[in-house]
Structures are given as structure tokens and as C-alpha cells.
Amino acid sequence: MPLKLTAAVPVMIRFAGYNAVLRNDLLIKNVDVCNAHVFYMKQMLDAGRWILDKMITKAAIYSIKNQASSISRHERKYGISKTNKLFKILTDKDGARLLTMDYERYMKKALDQAQKALEAGEFPVGCVLVYQGRIIVNASRAGTVGDAVNEIDHAEMVALRRLIDLKENIDESKVTLFCTMEPCLMCLGAIILSGIGAVVYAYEDVMGGATGCNLEALAPLYSSGQISIVPHILRQQSLELFKAYFNNPEHTYWQGSLLAKYTLSQ
């Protein structure tokens, strides 16, 4: 879903030396001249709040773009151009809401889960679900060691199953999923169908990451999904875990793959 900016009618008013753009829903026609001063004072206050929200959200998007530019060299080296995909599903409204969250605090908890997975010899992906300011689910990748290797027990899938097991009255649209690696196509589909409102991830999956999908081109079940994506929170910390994993010859899962080469090249 492309980045959407709220449309505004280019009507300018001037007050105390500042220009402001009024939205179409703030305009009232046929206002008497005698009431104009009161009207514009109220509109300036409303417009000021709206402009401030825009500035905060755009600042966040700018920060994300700066982080993405630092990794684009590695993506180009491996013939992968995924930088633009990072901003396709972030809207102004959702961006402003997500800014109120402490990304790093929750991502550190997901990294703790990834560390536990690494210590158990598993692929180091961790995940937590946050609802109303509290972590309600912890999960990590399973099924990457021994003879029972599978592509089902991804950290996100484990987390979603545990969310169901909670049997609580939860508004999934207000749940934020924090994951130390970009979700794959399977996980992103399950996240959308589960109604999760936002995904925050640390390290990009250049081999199987799916957040660059154009949801509008998919079937209605998926294209109607509303989700926000925030990338590269504590990316370096997650990268170090994957380096540790791929540098250990005893770890055979995805050894020698594009992801392994991309990771070890940094």
C-alpha cells in the first residue's frame, strides 16, 4: 500500500507572521466578517495541531530513510534493490500513533528471544507482541536444528499461535509485532489475516523478506489489510546475532545462502 498523505486544500491564512494551510474539513463558507477573527483564531489552533502531527510523522519517515541509505550499498552488491519497499505501508495516521511507542525497548526484548534461540543452536530470530504498552507474547524461531528442520515454526508464527492461546479480549489492530528479522511471505500473510496493526523489525531479509509486497496487487483478502511497517530498529544488534550464527560451521541452516553471504559481507 503506497505512502498516503492527507490531502489539503491550498488555502493560506496569515497570523502572527506565520502561514498555515487549512484542511478542507476546517473550512466554513459564508462566515460573517464580524465573526472572522474568532473563526480564524480557532482554525489556526486546529491547523497548528494538524501541521505539528505532519512534521512529527515526516521526521520519523526521514529518519527511517536515513537508516535505509546506509545499507543500500550491500543490497546493490547482491543485485537486490529493496530500499523503496521500506516505506510503502507507512501512513501519516499510523506513523504518528507508532511514534508514541518505545521501539528500542521492545526490540531489545525481541533480541533477548533471538539470543536464546542462538544459544540453543536455532536460527536467531526473536519476536514479541505488544498491546496497550505491555508485552503479551514472547517467541523465537524453532525447527532449525536436528532432523526436524521445518519452515513453519518461524518466530512470528509461534507468536501468533500463542496470541490465540491467550484467549483474551484483544483488539488485534492495536497489537504491534516486534521481530528481529523482516517477516517472510508466509509470516506477513498470517500477520495481515490476524489483523495485526503494525510490524517493527530489525534486520532486512534480502533473500525472503516480504514487506516490499504491493498489497494492492494481491487478492482482496490481503489487499484490504491495513498494516504499518517500521524497519531497521536496532538493526546492528540483530545483524551481529546473524553473523555469530553464520560464522559457526556447526549451524547448517541457510549456510552458504544469499542471506548468509549478504550478512557476512557487512
XYZ file of C-alpha atoms in Angstrom:
266
model
C 0.000 0.000 0.000
C 1.693 3.251 -1.113
C 2.540 6.006 1.312
C -0.524 8.194 1.720
C -0.526 11.834 2.727
C -3.728 13.511 3.806
C -4.927 15.866 1.069
C -5.223 19.551 1.909
C -6.852 22.463 0.113
C -4.164 25.110 -0.608
C -5.878 27.888 1.321
C -3.458 30.122 3.191
C -4.140 32.358 6.161
C -1.661 34.531 7.986
C -1.500 35.027 11.723
C 1.294 36.437 13.889
C 3.714 36.258 10.959
C 3.121 32.548 10.204
C 1.473 30.905 7.226
C -0.725 27.847 7.689
C -2.555 25.514 5.323
C -6.142 24.780 6.273
C -7.613 21.376 5.504
C -10.842 21.177 3.547
C -12.722 19.926 6.609
C -11.682 23.026 8.516
C -13.209 25.459 6.039
C -16.580 27.021 6.689
C -18.213 29.024 3.956
C -20.113 32.276 4.260
C -18.625 33.366 7.557
C -19.711 36.860 8.547
C -16.958 39.430 8.592
C -17.779 40.285 12.213
C -17.075 36.657 13.220
C -13.982 36.238 11.073
C -11.429 36.939 13.799
C -12.892 34.324 16.164
C -13.218 31.847 13.308
C -9.615 32.188 12.150
C -8.239 32.026 15.668
C -9.965 28.661 16.181
C -8.873 27.417 12.778
C -5.283 28.407 13.426
C -5.227 26.339 16.615
C -6.661 23.292 14.821
C -4.398 23.774 11.819
C -1.391 24.151 14.090
C -2.062 20.809 15.734
C -2.506 19.168 12.344
C 0.725 20.650 10.963
C 2.625 19.523 14.062
C 1.394 15.941 13.574
C 2.580 16.098 9.962
C 6.002 17.411 10.949
C 6.491 14.691 13.571
C 5.469 11.904 11.181
C 7.596 13.195 8.306
C 10.567 13.460 10.659
C 10.137 9.784 11.515
C 9.966 8.810 7.840
C 13.090 10.895 7.142
C 14.912 9.101 9.961
C 13.924 5.702 8.559
C 15.130 6.702 5.093
C 18.499 7.767 6.522
C 18.891 4.358 8.144
C 17.976 2.616 4.900
C 20.545 4.556 2.869
C 23.340 3.072 4.982
C 22.521 -0.469 3.839
C 21.652 0.162 0.196
C 25.271 -0.458 -0.848
C 25.073 -4.049 0.385
C 21.738 -4.583 -1.337
C 23.081 -3.319 -4.678
C 26.149 -5.554 -4.363
C 23.903 -8.603 -4.267
C 21.626 -7.395 -7.029
C 18.817 -6.600 -4.622
C 17.072 -3.257 -4.599
C 14.680 -3.197 -1.678
C 15.203 0.274 -0.238
C 11.957 1.711 -1.628
C 9.934 -1.116 -0.172
C 10.599 0.098 3.347
C 8.159 2.980 3.095
C 5.203 1.539 1.197
C 2.972 0.712 4.139
C 3.589 3.632 6.488
C 0.753 6.166 6.642
C 0.652 9.503 8.411
C -2.005 8.428 10.902
C -0.337 5.176 11.805
C 3.098 6.786 11.837
C 2.004 9.357 14.408
C 0.477 6.624 16.581
C 3.539 4.395 16.363
C 5.849 7.264 17.291
C 4.426 7.140 20.796
C 5.932 3.687 21.304
C 9.425 2.980 22.603
C 10.736 0.974 19.667
C 14.112 0.130 21.128
C 12.726 -1.012 24.463
C 10.508 -3.635 22.868
C 13.014 -4.587 20.177
C 15.553 -5.346 22.922
C 13.060 -7.851 24.307
C 12.764 -9.441 20.880
C 16.566 -9.547 20.678
C 16.614 -11.352 24.029
C 14.421 -14.024 22.457
C 16.740 -14.195 19.439
C 19.743 -14.603 21.750
C 18.039 -17.508 23.500
C 17.404 -19.122 20.114
C 21.065 -18.686 19.153
C 22.226 -20.250 22.420
C 20.004 -23.233 21.658
C 21.582 -23.558 18.206
C 18.464 -22.225 16.466
C 18.298 -19.528 13.818
C 18.436 -16.277 15.871
C 15.042 -14.686 15.282
C 13.007 -13.377 18.201
C 9.566 -11.837 18.366
C 7.332 -10.090 20.897
C 3.754 -8.830 20.644
C 2.952 -5.544 22.369
C -0.560 -4.497 23.358
C -1.504 -1.413 25.349
C 2.077 -0.847 26.418
C 2.783 -4.370 27.654
C 4.360 -7.450 26.114
C 1.718 -10.153 25.889
C 3.653 -12.765 23.883
C 7.309 -13.821 23.603
C 8.510 -16.179 20.877
C 11.584 -17.308 18.971
C 12.454 -19.379 15.919
C 12.280 -23.148 16.289
C 12.747 -26.074 13.956
C 16.182 -25.240 12.532
C 18.295 -27.887 14.281
C 18.436 -31.654 14.192
C 16.390 -33.827 11.879
C 13.132 -31.916 12.375
C 14.002 -28.793 10.388
C 10.863 -27.090 9.104
C 9.683 -23.817 7.591
C 6.616 -23.455 9.777
C 7.946 -22.563 13.215
C 9.060 -19.052 12.393
C 9.152 -16.713 15.392
C 6.175 -14.730 14.081
C 4.078 -17.862 13.523
C 4.881 -19.125 17.012
C 3.896 -15.722 18.419
C 0.584 -15.675 16.558
C -0.314 -19.147 17.858
C 0.461 -18.054 21.397
C -1.681 -14.953 20.892
C -4.628 -17.204 20.078
C -3.905 -19.342 23.140
C -4.223 -16.298 25.403
C -7.988 -16.340 24.876
C -8.207 -12.691 25.927
C -10.371 -9.934 24.533
C -7.694 -8.210 22.446
C -8.073 -5.713 19.619
C -5.517 -7.156 17.183
C -5.428 -3.919 15.184
C -3.757 -2.301 18.194
C -1.147 -5.033 18.558
C 2.388 -4.284 17.350
C 4.646 -7.164 16.378
C 8.366 -6.645 17.000
C 10.652 -9.061 15.187
C 14.422 -9.173 14.830
C 14.166 -10.081 11.139
C 11.882 -8.875 8.381
C 8.882 -11.225 8.049
C 8.763 -13.623 5.121
C 5.788 -14.002 2.779
C 4.197 -16.728 4.911
C 4.510 -14.728 8.110
C 3.378 -11.441 6.588
C 0.274 -13.145 5.186
C -0.544 -14.632 8.581
C 0.084 -11.284 10.274
C -2.287 -9.492 7.900
C -5.006 -12.136 8.234
C -4.646 -11.984 12.014
C -5.435 -8.282 11.880
C -2.160 -7.154 13.484
C -1.891 -3.370 13.194
C 1.854 -2.854 12.881
C 5.165 -4.630 12.368
C 8.528 -3.314 13.574
C 11.605 -5.272 12.507
C 15.360 -5.009 12.930
C 17.266 -6.736 10.109
C 16.174 -6.945 6.491
C 15.792 -10.395 4.941
C 17.280 -9.836 1.487
C 16.508 -13.408 0.498
C 12.939 -13.863 1.673
C 11.628 -10.618 3.161
C 8.092 -9.772 2.103
C 7.383 -6.253 3.347
C 8.049 -4.922 -0.143
C 4.954 -6.668 -1.498
C 2.473 -4.397 -3.212
C -0.610 -5.330 -1.219
C -2.886 -3.576 -3.691
C -1.880 -6.094 -6.361
C -2.885 -9.064 -4.228
C -6.273 -10.740 -3.805
C -8.890 -8.781 -1.806
C -8.324 -10.821 1.342
C -4.831 -9.345 1.561
C -5.145 -6.049 -0.304
C -7.783 -4.879 2.174
C -5.392 -5.329 5.078
C -4.302 -2.223 6.978
C -0.801 -2.521 8.401
C 2.138 -0.250 9.158
C 5.765 -1.310 8.740
C 8.735 0.238 10.556
C 12.160 -1.168 9.595
C 15.700 -1.218 10.998
C 15.144 -0.697 14.708
C 18.338 -1.931 16.431
C 19.396 -3.396 13.104
C 23.084 -3.661 14.031
C 22.371 -5.698 17.157
C 20.326 -8.165 15.141
C 22.986 -8.285 12.425
C 25.599 -9.296 14.989
C 23.472 -12.251 16.081
C 23.159 -13.465 12.491
C 26.886 -13.035 11.961
C 27.541 -15.141 15.030
C 25.185 -17.781 13.690
C 26.627 -17.988 10.172
C 30.226 -17.859 11.435
C 29.654 -21.105 13.319
C 30.167 -24.043 10.922
C 28.014 -26.238 13.161
C 24.989 -24.192 12.135
C 23.820 -25.635 8.834
C 20.522 -23.811 8.359
C 20.851 -21.470 5.343
C 24.626 -21.765 5.391
C 26.080 -20.633 2.052
C 22.826 -18.936 1.079
C 22.364 -15.425 -0.282
C 21.327 -14.313 3.189
C 24.482 -15.783 4.740
C 26.764 -14.151 2.168
C 24.984 -10.824 2.483
C 25.219 -10.932 6.269
C 28.879 -11.914 6.454
C 29.863 -9.249 3.920
C 28.996 -6.480 6.374
